[in-house]
PDB file of C-alpha atoms in Angstrom:
ATOM      1  CA  MET M  18      75.820 152.897 136.858  1.00  0.00           C
ATOM      2  CA  SER M  19      78.784 155.031 135.974  1.00  0.00           C
ATOM      3  CA  GLN M  20      79.870 155.544 132.386  1.00  0.00           C
ATOM      4  CA  LYS M  21      83.189 153.932 133.242  1.00  0.00           C
ATOM      5  CA  ARG M  22      81.513 150.695 134.321  1.00  0.00           C
ATOM      6  CA  ILE M  23      79.275 150.734 131.255  1.00  0.00           C
ATOM      7  CA  ASP M  24      82.294 151.141 128.964  1.00  0.00           C
ATOM      8  CA  LYS M  25      84.031 148.263 130.736  1.00  0.00           C
ATOM      9  CA  LYS M  26      81.040 145.955 130.270  1.00  0.00           C
ATOM     10  CA  LEU M  27      80.763 146.899 126.616  1.00  0.00           C
ATOM     11  CA  LYS M  28      84.435 146.075 126.101  1.00  0.00           C
ATOM     12  CA  ILE M  29      83.993 142.708 127.803  1.00  0.00           C
ATOM     13  CA  ALA M  30      80.902 141.970 125.735  1.00  0.00           C
ATOM     14  CA  GLY M  31      82.754 142.989 122.582  1.00  0.00           C
ATOM     15  CA  GLY M  32      85.679 140.765 123.485  1.00  0.00           C
ATOM     16  CA  VAL M  33      83.389 137.803 124.134  1.00  0.00           C
ATOM     17  CA  ALA M  34      81.634 138.368 120.802  1.00  0.00           C
ATOM     18  CA  ALA M  35      84.955 138.626 118.946  1.00  0.00           C
ATOM     19  CA  ALA M  36      86.207 135.446 120.600  1.00  0.00           C
ATOM     20  CA  GLY M  37      82.995 133.690 119.603  1.00  0.00           C
ATOM     21  CA  ILE M  38      83.348 134.808 115.990  1.00  0.00           C
ATOM     22  CA  LEU M  39      86.977 133.689 115.903  1.00  0.00           C
ATOM     23  CA  ALA M  40      86.052 130.321 117.405  1.00  0.00           C
ATOM     24  CA  ALA M  41      83.381 129.906 114.739  1.00  0.00           C
ATOM     25  CA  GLN M  42      85.931 130.724 112.024  1.00  0.00           C
ATOM     26  CA  PHE M  43      88.340 128.103 113.399  1.00  0.00           C
ATOM     27  CA  ALA M  44      85.546 125.541 113.544  1.00  0.00           C
ATOM     28  CA  GLY M  45      84.509 126.380 109.987  1.00  0.00           C
ATOM     29  CA  ALA M  46      88.085 126.144 108.738  1.00  0.00           C
ATOM     30  CA  GLY M  47      88.510 122.771 110.424  1.00  0.00           C
ATOM     31  CA  TYR M  48      85.316 121.516 108.822  1.00  0.00           C
ATOM     32  CA  LEU M  49      86.390 122.812 105.411  1.00  0.00           C
ATOM     33  CA  PHE M  50      89.751 121.090 105.736  1.00  0.00           C
ATOM     34  CA  ARG M  51      88.281 117.758 106.832  1.00  0.00           C
ATOM     35  CA  ARG M  52      85.626 117.779 104.108  1.00  0.00           C
ATOM     36  CA  THR M  53      87.911 118.731 101.246  1.00  0.00           C
ATOM     37  CA  VAL M  54      91.564 117.914 101.897  1.00  0.00           C
ATOM     38  CA  THR M  55      91.247 114.594 103.734  1.00  0.00           C
ATOM     39  CA  ARG M  56      90.591 111.435 101.774  1.00  0.00           C
ATOM     40  CA  LYS M  57      87.854 110.214 104.122  1.00  0.00           C
ATOM     41  CA  GLY M  58      86.053 113.558 103.907  1.00  0.00           C
ATOM     42  CA  ALA M  59      85.911 113.756 100.106  1.00  0.00           C
ATOM     43  CA  ASP M  60      82.619 112.592  98.632  1.00  0.00           C
ATOM     44  CA  VAL M  61      82.048 112.056  94.924  1.00  0.00           C
ATOM     45  CA  GLY M  62      78.284 112.555  95.198  1.00  0.00           C
ATOM     46  CA  ARG M  63      78.688 115.923  96.903  1.00  0.00           C
ATOM     47  CA  THR M  64      81.274 116.963  94.318  1.00  0.00           C
ATOM     48  CA  MET M  65      78.972 116.042  91.427  1.00  0.00           C
ATOM     49  CA  ASP M  66      76.060 117.912  93.017  1.00  0.00           C
ATOM     50  CA  MET M  67      78.158 121.043  93.407  1.00  0.00           C
ATOM     51  CA  ALA M  68      79.519 120.788  89.865  1.00  0.00           C
ATOM     52  CA  GLY M  69      75.933 120.672  88.603  1.00  0.00           C
ATOM     53  CA  THR M  70      76.612 118.808  85.344  1.00  0.00           C
ATOM     54  CA  ASP M  71      73.723 116.699  84.049  1.00  0.00           C
ATOM     55  CA  TRP M  72      75.462 113.428  83.226  1.00  0.00           C
ATOM     56  CA  GLU M  73      72.311 111.383  82.634  1.00  0.00           C
ATOM     57  CA  GLN M  74      71.923 112.782  79.124  1.00  0.00           C
ATOM     58  CA  TYR M  75      75.330 111.366  78.175  1.00  0.00           C
ATOM     59  CA  MET M  76      74.969 107.913  79.736  1.00  0.00           C
ATOM     60  CA  PRO M  77      74.332 105.989  76.471  1.00  0.00           C
ATOM     61  CA  PHE M  78      77.528 107.458  74.995  1.00  0.00           C
ATOM     62  CA  ILE M  79      79.491 106.874  78.212  1.00  0.00           C
ATOM     63  CA  LYS M  80      78.289 103.268  78.469  1.00  0.00           C
ATOM     64  CA  SER M  81      79.315 102.509  74.900  1.00  0.00           C
ATOM     65  CA  CYS M  82      82.761 103.986  75.559  1.00  0.00           C
ATOM     66  CA  HIS M  83      83.040 102.040  78.816  1.00  0.00           C
ATOM     67  CA  GLN M  84      82.229  98.809  77.010  1.00  0.00           C
ATOM     68  CA  TRP M  85      84.931  99.535  74.444  1.00  0.00           C
ATOM     69  CA  GLN M  86      87.456 100.482  77.148  1.00  0.00           C
ATOM     70  CA  ASP M  87      86.683  97.338  79.137  1.00  0.00           C
ATOM     71  CA  GLU M  88      87.594  95.185  76.136  1.00  0.00           C
ATOM     72  CA  GLN M  89      91.053  96.720  75.726  1.00  0.00           C
ATOM     73  CA  TYR M  90      94.269  95.178  77.002  1.00  0.00           C
ATOM     74  CA  ARG M  91      95.615  97.033  80.022  1.00  0.00           C
ATOM     75  CA  GLU M  92      98.034  96.651  82.908  1.00  0.00           C
ATOM     76  CA  ASP M  93      98.051  97.846  86.509  1.00  0.00           C
ATOM     77  CA  VAL M  94     101.293  99.718  87.146  1.00  0.00           C
ATOM     78  CA  TRP M  95     102.776 101.207  90.318  1.00  0.00           C
ATOM     79  CA  ILE M  96     105.368 103.787  91.294  1.00  0.00           C
ATOM     80  CA  THR M  97     106.635 105.208  94.573  1.00  0.00           C
ATOM     81  CA  ALA M  98     106.188 108.935  95.106  1.00  0.00           C
ATOM     82  CA  ARG M  99     109.011 111.053  96.458  1.00  0.00           C
ATOM     83  CA  ASP M 100     107.348 111.003  99.918  1.00  0.00           C
ATOM     84  CA  GLY M 101     107.006 107.211  99.882  1.00  0.00           C
ATOM     85  CA  LEU M 102     103.355 106.803  98.837  1.00  0.00           C
ATOM     86  CA  ARG M 103     102.557 103.932  96.481  1.00  0.00           C
ATOM     87  CA  LEU M 104     100.712 105.307  93.459  1.00  0.00           C
ATOM     88  CA  HIS M 105      98.613 103.337  90.998  1.00  0.00           C
ATOM     89  CA  GLY M 106      98.040 103.742  87.290  1.00  0.00           C
ATOM     90  CA  THR M 107      96.375 101.811  84.464  1.00  0.00           C
ATOM     91  CA  TYR M 108      98.461 101.477  81.306  1.00  0.00           C
ATOM     92  CA  PHE M 109      96.801 100.971  77.927  1.00  0.00           C
ATOM     93  CA  PRO M 110      99.572 100.284  75.381  1.00  0.00           C
ATOM     94  CA  GLY M 111      97.164 100.312  72.433  1.00  0.00           C
ATOM     95  CA  LYS M 112      97.869  98.331  69.281  1.00  0.00           C
ATOM     96  CA  GLU M 113     101.112 100.155  68.531  1.00  0.00           C
ATOM     97  CA  GLY M 114     102.358  99.764  72.084  1.00  0.00           C
ATOM     98  CA  ARG M 115     101.631  96.030  72.193  1.00  0.00           C
ATOM     99  CA  GLU M 116     103.553  95.490  68.986  1.00  0.00           C
ATOM    100  CA  GLY M 117     106.485  97.713  69.963  1.00  0.00           C
ATOM    101  CA  THR M 118     107.005 101.223  71.317  1.00  0.00           C
ATOM    102  CA  PRO M 119     104.125 103.668  70.869  1.00  0.00           C
ATOM    103  CA  LYS M 120     104.895 106.916  69.105  1.00  0.00           C
ATOM    104  CA  ARG M 121     102.709 108.962  71.413  1.00  0.00           C
ATOM    105  CA  LEU M 122     101.500 108.445  74.996  1.00  0.00           C
ATOM    106  CA  VAL M 123      98.999 110.458  77.036  1.00  0.00           C
ATOM    107  CA  ILE M 124      99.297 110.537  80.829  1.00  0.00           C
ATOM    108  CA  ALA M 125      95.811 111.377  82.126  1.00  0.00           C
ATOM    109  CA  PHE M 126      95.030 113.004  85.487  1.00  0.00           C
ATOM    110  CA  HIS M 127      91.476 112.868  86.851  1.00  0.00           C
ATOM    111  CA  GLY M 128      89.361 115.271  88.879  1.00  0.00           C
ATOM    112  CA  TYR M 129      88.685 115.629  92.589  1.00  0.00           C
ATOM    113  CA  SER M 130      87.179 112.543  94.301  1.00  0.00           C
ATOM    114  CA  SER M 131      87.327 110.534  91.058  1.00  0.00           C
ATOM    115  CA  GLU M 132      89.693 107.952  89.516  1.00  0.00           C
ATOM    116  CA  GLY M 133      91.680 107.753  86.309  1.00  0.00           C
ATOM    117  CA  MET M 134      89.577 105.053  84.660  1.00  0.00           C
ATOM    118  CA  LYS M 135      86.348 106.936  85.407  1.00  0.00           C
ATOM    119  CA  ASP M 136      87.225 110.367  84.049  1.00  0.00           C
ATOM    120  CA  TYR M 137      88.728 109.095  80.809  1.00  0.00           C
ATOM    121  CA  THR M 138      86.195 106.474  79.761  1.00  0.00           C
ATOM    122  CA  ALA M 139      85.125 108.466  76.689  1.00  0.00           C
ATOM    123  CA  LEU M 140      88.417 110.147  75.842  1.00  0.00           C
ATOM    124  CA  SER M 141      90.306 106.856  75.984  1.00  0.00           C
ATOM    125  CA  ARG M 142      88.467 105.574  72.922  1.00  0.00           C
ATOM    126  CA  PHE M 143      89.377 108.740  71.016  1.00  0.00           C
ATOM    127  CA  TYR M 144      93.014 108.707  72.102  1.00  0.00           C
ATOM    128  CA  ILE M 145      93.679 104.976  71.757  1.00  0.00           C
ATOM    129  CA  ARG M 146      91.423 103.917  68.880  1.00  0.00           C
ATOM    130  CA  ASP M 147      91.232 107.055  66.759  1.00  0.00           C
ATOM    131  CA  LEU M 148      94.655 108.637  67.348  1.00  0.00           C
ATOM    132  CA  GLY M 149      96.663 105.469  67.989  1.00  0.00           C
ATOM    133  CA  CYS M 150      98.032 106.718  71.319  1.00  0.00           C
ATOM    134  CA  ALA M 151      98.985 104.701  74.352  1.00  0.00           C
ATOM    135  CA  MET M 152      97.462 105.951  77.616  1.00  0.00           C
ATOM    136  CA  LEU M 153      98.440 105.926  81.260  1.00  0.00           C
ATOM    137  CA  MET M 154      95.476 106.808  83.485  1.00  0.00           C
ATOM    138  CA  VAL M 155      96.764 107.519  86.965  1.00  0.00           C
ATOM    139  CA  ASP M 156      94.961 107.509  90.290  1.00  0.00           C
ATOM    140  CA  GLN M 157      96.171 110.703  91.924  1.00  0.00           C
ATOM    141  CA  ARG M 158      97.335 110.466  95.516  1.00  0.00           C
ATOM    142  CA  SER M 159      94.542 109.719  98.001  1.00  0.00           C
ATOM    143  CA  HIS M 160      92.293 108.536  95.163  1.00  0.00           C
ATOM    144  CA  GLY M 161      91.454 105.150  93.706  1.00  0.00           C
ATOM    145  CA  GLN M 162      94.097 102.531  94.464  1.00  0.00           C
ATOM    146  CA  SER M 163      96.802 105.097  95.246  1.00  0.00           C
ATOM    147  CA  GLN M 164      97.851 105.607  98.826  1.00  0.00           C
ATOM    148  CA  GLY M 165      97.528 108.829 100.778  1.00  0.00           C
ATOM    149  CA  GLU M 166      95.523 110.429 103.552  1.00  0.00           C
ATOM    150  CA  TYR M 167      95.548 113.984 102.210  1.00  0.00           C
ATOM    151  CA  ILE M 168      94.537 115.165  98.730  1.00  0.00           C
ATOM    152  CA  GLY M 169      97.217 117.180  96.946  1.00  0.00           C
ATOM    153  CA  PHE M 170      95.106 119.540  94.754  1.00  0.00           C
ATOM    154  CA  GLY M 171      97.904 119.642  92.203  1.00  0.00           C
ATOM    155  CA  VAL M 172     100.427 121.092  94.641  1.00  0.00           C
ATOM    156  CA  LEU M 173     101.775 117.678  95.642  1.00  0.00           C
ATOM    157  CA  ASP M 174     100.560 115.920  92.501  1.00  0.00           C
ATOM    158  CA  ARG M 175     102.872 117.939  90.217  1.00  0.00           C
ATOM    159  CA  TYR M 176     105.793 116.033  91.698  1.00  0.00           C
ATOM    160  CA  ASP M 177     103.904 112.764  91.224  1.00  0.00           C
ATOM    161  CA  ALA M 178     103.467 113.745  87.566  1.00  0.00           C
ATOM    162  CA  LEU M 179     107.241 114.027  87.244  1.00  0.00           C
ATOM    163  CA  SER M 180     107.557 110.547  88.747  1.00  0.00           C
ATOM    164  CA  TRP M 181     105.053 109.159  86.236  1.00  0.00           C
ATOM    165  CA  ILE M 182     106.980 110.757  83.366  1.00  0.00           C
ATOM    166  CA  GLU M 183     110.163 109.175  84.728  1.00  0.00           C
ATOM    167  CA  TYR M 184     108.372 105.805  84.870  1.00  0.00           C
ATOM    168  CA  VAL M 185     107.262 106.078  81.239  1.00  0.00           C
ATOM    169  CA  ASN M 186     110.729 107.034  80.043  1.00  0.00           C
ATOM    170  CA  GLY M 187     112.255 104.210  82.029  1.00  0.00           C
ATOM    171  CA  ARG M 188     109.854 101.701  80.534  1.00  0.00           C
ATOM    172  CA  LEU M 189     109.502 102.935  76.958  1.00  0.00           C
ATOM    173  CA  GLY M 190     112.544 105.129  76.382  1.00  0.00           C
ATOM    174  CA  THR M 191     112.696 108.810  75.542  1.00  0.00           C
ATOM    175  CA  ASP M 192     111.650 108.499  71.900  1.00  0.00           C
ATOM    176  CA  VAL M 193     107.977 108.300  72.862  1.00  0.00           C
ATOM    177  CA  GLU M 194     106.168 111.656  72.726  1.00  0.00           C
ATOM    178  CA  ILE M 195     104.453 112.348  76.057  1.00  0.00           C
ATOM    179  CA  TYR M 196     101.401 114.562  76.518  1.00  0.00           C
ATOM    180  CA  LEU M 197      99.822 115.388  79.878  1.00  0.00           C
ATOM    181  CA  HIS M 198      96.031 115.682  79.979  1.00  0.00           C
ATOM    182  CA  GLY M 199      94.236 116.804  83.130  1.00  0.00           C
ATOM    183  CA  THR M 200      90.604 117.465  83.997  1.00  0.00           C
ATOM    184  CA  SER M 201      89.490 119.749  86.852  1.00  0.00           C
ATOM    185  CA  MET M 202      91.909 118.991  89.726  1.00  0.00           C
ATOM    186  CA  GLY M 203      93.870 116.973  87.172  1.00  0.00           C
ATOM    187  CA  GLY M 204      93.919 120.100  85.010  1.00  0.00           C
ATOM    188  CA  ALA M 205      95.375 122.016  87.933  1.00  0.00           C
ATOM    189  CA  THR M 206      97.950 119.247  88.326  1.00  0.00           C
ATOM    190  CA  VAL M 207      99.175 119.547  84.740  1.00  0.00           C
ATOM    191  CA  VAL M 208      99.304 123.360  84.664  1.00  0.00           C
ATOM    192  CA  MET M 209     101.229 123.306  87.940  1.00  0.00           C
ATOM    193  CA  THR M 210     103.540 120.690  86.418  1.00  0.00           C
ATOM    194  CA  SER M 211     104.166 123.023  83.474  1.00  0.00           C
ATOM    195  CA  GLY M 212     106.407 125.163  85.668  1.00  0.00           C
ATOM    196  CA  GLN M 213     108.742 122.231  86.395  1.00  0.00           C
ATOM    197  CA  LYS M 214     111.754 121.241  84.306  1.00  0.00           C
ATOM    198  CA  LEU M 215     110.331 118.618  81.968  1.00  0.00           C
ATOM    199  CA  PRO M 216     112.162 116.089  79.768  1.00  0.00           C
ATOM    200  CA  ASP M 217     112.449 116.995  76.094  1.00  0.00           C
ATOM    201  CA  ASN M 218     110.007 114.272  75.036  1.00  0.00           C
ATOM    202  CA  VAL M 219     107.144 115.918  76.942  1.00  0.00           C
ATOM    203  CA  LYS M 220     105.583 117.648  73.961  1.00  0.00           C
ATOM    204  CA  GLY M 221     102.468 119.315  75.357  1.00  0.00           C
ATOM    205  CA  ILE M 222      99.832 119.735  78.053  1.00  0.00           C
ATOM    206  CA  ILE M 223      96.027 119.664  77.744  1.00  0.00           C
ATOM    207  CA  SER M 224      94.274 121.408  80.629  1.00  0.00           C
ATOM    208  CA  ASP M 225      90.496 120.944  80.866  1.00  0.00           C
ATOM    209  CA  CYS M 226      88.598 123.143  83.380  1.00  0.00           C
ATOM    210  CA  ALA M 227      91.613 123.668  85.644  1.00  0.00           C
ATOM    211  CA  PHE M 228      91.517 125.935  88.676  1.00  0.00           C
ATOM    212  CA  THR M 229      94.356 128.337  89.363  1.00  0.00           C
ATOM    213  CA  SER M 230      95.014 127.305  92.973  1.00  0.00           C
ATOM    214  CA  ALA M 231      93.407 125.399  95.836  1.00  0.00           C
ATOM    215  CA  PHE M 232      92.988 128.697  97.662  1.00  0.00           C
ATOM    216  CA  ASP M 233      91.145 130.270  94.715  1.00  0.00           C
ATOM    217  CA  VAL M 234      88.736 127.406  94.133  1.00  0.00           C
ATOM    218  CA  PHE M 235      87.946 126.960  97.848  1.00  0.00           C
ATOM    219  CA  SER M 236      87.309 130.697  98.154  1.00  0.00           C
ATOM    220  CA  HIS M 237      84.978 130.565  95.153  1.00  0.00           C
ATOM    221  CA  VAL M 238      83.042 127.649  96.666  1.00  0.00           C
ATOM    222  CA  LEU M 239      82.701 129.436 100.016  1.00  0.00           C
ATOM    223  CA  LYS M 240      81.314 132.550  98.346  1.00  0.00           C
ATOM    224  CA  SER M 241      79.106 130.989  95.688  1.00  0.00           C
ATOM    225  CA  TRP M 242      77.766 127.919  97.486  1.00  0.00           C
ATOM    226  CA  TYR M 243      77.872 128.780 101.184  1.00  0.00           C
ATOM    227  CA  HIS M 244      77.636 132.591 100.906  1.00  0.00           C
ATOM    228  CA  LEU M 245      80.500 132.973 103.362  1.00  0.00           C
ATOM    229  CA  PRO M 246      83.413 135.405 103.178  1.00  0.00           C
ATOM    230  CA  PRO M 247      86.724 133.601 102.549  1.00  0.00           C
ATOM    231  CA  PHE M 248      88.598 135.712 105.103  1.00  0.00           C
ATOM    232  CA  PRO M 249      89.765 134.613 107.636  1.00  0.00           C
ATOM    233  CA  MET M 250      88.486 131.047 107.230  1.00  0.00           C
ATOM    234  CA  MET M 251      90.681 130.341 104.207  1.00  0.00           C
ATOM    235  CA  GLN M 252      93.785 131.643 105.956  1.00  0.00           C
ATOM    236  CA  ILE M 253      93.097 129.354 108.925  1.00  0.00           C
ATOM    237  CA  ALA M 254      92.398 126.393 106.630  1.00  0.00           C
ATOM    238  CA  GLY M 255      95.690 127.109 104.885  1.00  0.00           C
ATOM    239  CA  LEU M 256      97.541 126.850 108.184  1.00  0.00           C
ATOM    240  CA  LEU M 257      95.808 123.548 108.932  1.00  0.00           C
ATOM    241  CA  SER M 258      96.735 122.228 105.504  1.00  0.00           C
ATOM    242  CA  ARG M 259     100.350 123.266 105.977  1.00  0.00           C
ATOM    243  CA  LYS M 260     100.536 121.518 109.340  1.00  0.00           C
ATOM    244  CA  LYS M 261      98.692 118.305 108.473  1.00  0.00           C
ATOM    245  CA  ALA M 262      98.919 117.811 104.700  1.00  0.00           C
ATOM    246  CA  GLY M 263     102.356 119.351 104.218  1.00  0.00           C
ATOM    247  CA  TYR M 264     101.428 122.182 101.863  1.00  0.00           C
ATOM    248  CA  GLY M 265      99.728 125.554 102.007  1.00  0.00           C
ATOM    249  CA  LEU M 266      96.619 126.265  99.933  1.00  0.00           C
ATOM    250  CA  LYS M 267      98.410 129.215  98.323  1.00  0.00           C
ATOM    251  CA  GLU M 268     101.671 127.335  97.846  1.00  0.00           C
ATOM    252  CA  CYS M 269     101.325 126.743  94.120  1.00  0.00           C
ATOM    253  CA  ASP M 270      99.317 128.861  91.693  1.00  0.00           C
ATOM    254  CA  GLY M 271      98.900 127.531  88.169  1.00  0.00           C
ATOM    255  CA  ALA M 272      98.650 131.091  86.856  1.00  0.00           C
ATOM    256  CA  LYS M 273     102.213 131.689  88.037  1.00  0.00           C
ATOM    257  CA  GLU M 274     103.499 128.279  86.978  1.00  0.00           C
ATOM    258  CA  VAL M 275     102.423 128.733  83.337  1.00  0.00           C
ATOM    259  CA  GLU M 276     104.604 131.842  83.202  1.00  0.00           C
ATOM    260  CA  LYS M 277     107.545 129.413  83.397  1.00  0.00           C
ATOM    261  CA  ALA M 278     106.109 126.871  80.951  1.00  0.00           C
ATOM    262  CA  GLN M 279     108.330 125.674  78.108  1.00  0.00           C
ATOM    263  CA  VAL M 280     105.919 123.258  76.416  1.00  0.00           C
ATOM    264  CA  PRO M 281     102.754 124.125  74.442  1.00  0.00           C
ATOM    265  CA  ILE M 282      99.490 124.154  76.395  1.00  0.00           C
ATOM    266  CA  LEU M 283      95.916 123.670  75.182  1.00  0.00           C
ATOM    267  CA  PHE M 284      93.407 125.245  77.568  1.00  0.00           C
ATOM    268  CA  ILE M 285      89.794 123.985  77.483  1.00  0.00           C
ATOM    269  CA  HIS M 286      86.867 125.230  79.549  1.00  0.00           C
ATOM    270  CA  GLY M 287      83.089 125.477  79.465  1.00  0.00           C
ATOM    271  CA  ASP M 288      81.613 128.969  79.615  1.00  0.00           C
ATOM    272  CA  LYS M 289      78.802 127.768  81.932  1.00  0.00           C
ATOM    273  CA  ASP M 290      81.118 126.249  84.528  1.00  0.00           C
ATOM    274  CA  ASN M 291      79.832 127.398  87.924  1.00  0.00           C
ATOM    275  CA  PHE M 292      82.193 125.190  89.930  1.00  0.00           C
ATOM    276  CA  VAL M 293      85.490 126.381  88.454  1.00  0.00           C
ATOM    277  CA  PRO M 294      84.649 129.668  86.718  1.00  0.00           C
ATOM    278  CA  VAL M 295      85.886 130.188  83.171  1.00  0.00           C
ATOM    279  CA  GLU M 296      87.704 133.331  84.353  1.00  0.00           C
ATOM    280  CA  MET M 297      90.328 131.024  85.864  1.00  0.00           C
ATOM    281  CA  CYS M 298      90.978 129.557  82.417  1.00  0.00           C
ATOM    282  CA  GLU M 299      91.285 133.046  80.942  1.00  0.00           C
ATOM    283  CA  LYS M 300      93.837 133.976  83.603  1.00  0.00           C
ATOM    284  CA  LEU M 301      95.847 130.827  82.938  1.00  0.00           C
ATOM    285  CA  TYR M 302      95.769 131.475  79.199  1.00  0.00           C
ATOM    286  CA  GLN M 303      96.778 135.127  79.543  1.00  0.00           C
ATOM    287  CA  ASN M 304      99.691 134.289  81.843  1.00  0.00           C
ATOM    288  CA  CYS M 305     101.016 131.400  79.769  1.00  0.00           C
ATOM    289  CA  ARG M 306     104.353 132.220  78.118  1.00  0.00           C
ATOM    290  CA  SER M 307     104.715 129.056  76.027  1.00  0.00           C
ATOM    291  CA  PRO M 308     102.859 128.383  72.721  1.00  0.00           C
ATOM    292  CA  LYS M 309      99.181 128.130  73.596  1.00  0.00           C
ATOM    293  CA  GLN M 310      95.739 127.378  72.257  1.00  0.00           C
ATOM    294  CA  LYS M 311      92.324 127.827  73.806  1.00  0.00           C
ATOM    295  CA  LEU M 312      88.904 126.228  73.368  1.00  0.00           C
ATOM    296  CA  ILE M 313      85.931 127.698  75.233  1.00  0.00           C
ATOM    297  CA  VAL M 314      82.888 125.465  74.774  1.00  0.00           C
ATOM    298  CA  ALA M 315      79.576 127.331  74.713  1.00  0.00           C
ATOM    299  CA  GLY M 316      76.979 126.016  77.141  1.00  0.00           C
ATOM    300  CA  ALA M 317      79.304 123.500  78.816  1.00  0.00           C
ATOM    301  CA  SER M 318      79.307 123.191  82.584  1.00  0.00           C
ATOM    302  CA  HIS M 319      82.070 121.664  84.703  1.00  0.00           C
ATOM    303  CA  ALA M 320      84.014 118.889  82.903  1.00  0.00           C
ATOM    304  CA  GLU M 321      81.274 118.719  80.265  1.00  0.00           C
ATOM    305  CA  SER M 322      83.174 120.165  77.302  1.00  0.00           C
ATOM    306  CA  TYR M 323      84.073 116.861  75.610  1.00  0.00           C
ATOM    307  CA  TYR M 324      80.463 115.703  75.765  1.00  0.00           C
ATOM    308  CA  LYS M 325      78.875 119.040  74.907  1.00  0.00           C
ATOM    309  CA  ASP M 326      80.926 119.572  71.744  1.00  0.00           C
ATOM    310  CA  THR M 327      82.837 116.388  70.985  1.00  0.00           C
ATOM    311  CA  GLN M 328      83.764 117.450  67.473  1.00  0.00           C
ATOM    312  CA  SER M 329      85.368 120.758  68.481  1.00  0.00           C
ATOM    313  CA  TYR M 330      87.184 119.077  71.367  1.00  0.00           C
ATOM    314  CA  GLN M 331      88.614 116.370  69.111  1.00  0.00           C
ATOM    315  CA  GLU M 332      89.561 118.855  66.416  1.00  0.00           C
ATOM    316  CA  ALA M 333      91.382 120.987  68.992  1.00  0.00           C
ATOM    317  CA  ILE M 334      93.420 117.987  70.131  1.00  0.00           C
ATOM    318  CA  ARG M 335      94.186 116.901  66.562  1.00  0.00           C
ATOM    319  CA  GLU M 336      95.432 120.401  65.796  1.00  0.00           C
ATOM    320  CA  PHE M 337      97.434 120.449  69.020  1.00  0.00           C
ATOM    321  CA  PHE M 338      99.047 117.133  68.046  1.00  0.00           C
ATOM    322  CA  HIS M 339      99.644 118.462  64.496  1.00  0.00           C
ATOM    323  CA  LEU M 340      97.557 115.658  63.005  1.00  0.00           C
TER     324      LEU M 340
END
């Protein structure tokens, strides 16, 4: 066989191999998109396994908080998002709110594949009973009772946050001090919201274990859990997200949004977080141009900080609220 024919066969074989690799990358990107961005693909059990936090040790405390929360007066409330989705929240007016207008209200945003009432079972007792706040625990789009087929990862949810703030001001007036508190994906939501023009009565943001962007956290999961290179799978997944969900995975980066922040931000993270690495918190903190505070909880894994060191967490919030 001539060298020319051999070279031709090698080129064909190389082309077939490259096409196969590309097809595998497209298939992988499609799987990643379906399993993470679509509502039906998200699974709370898988998320908890990947986060790796041992929640069993905290169950007595969580159950006592749940019992207290269940006894409190609350209302189901609804708003319409700018793209027409019906979004659900649970409003706890607290004692002060039931008797009149609360001085301070916390709008709480939960993590990926969770719901507002679940993520804030323990913190609600601290906020409502101990600090006298009202609380609005929202179900982010495509979670809980809120509508939606595609999860927003903070990119879409930042606009929903503005709608919730507008709802509060319409109901209670602009004298109430509003704080935004987000955990994990909810943390990403509030740091991404920090770059928006906020009403004057939004007094601060608490970000607990936030990721910088959907692209960053997906890339981290691919590398650390699946031992796969992010390129080009993430780029393909980003195109799918743009086409189907209406946003790109790189569209909004919390680390850039906090550069535009005008309200104070309290950043909280566990130094043993393997799901959303603490380096993301450090980047957010370094980039933030508004007044800022930081609490890094030793030994805490993902979303564990309040349970790992409740006293330090509560003290940080009291200081942030100037109490």
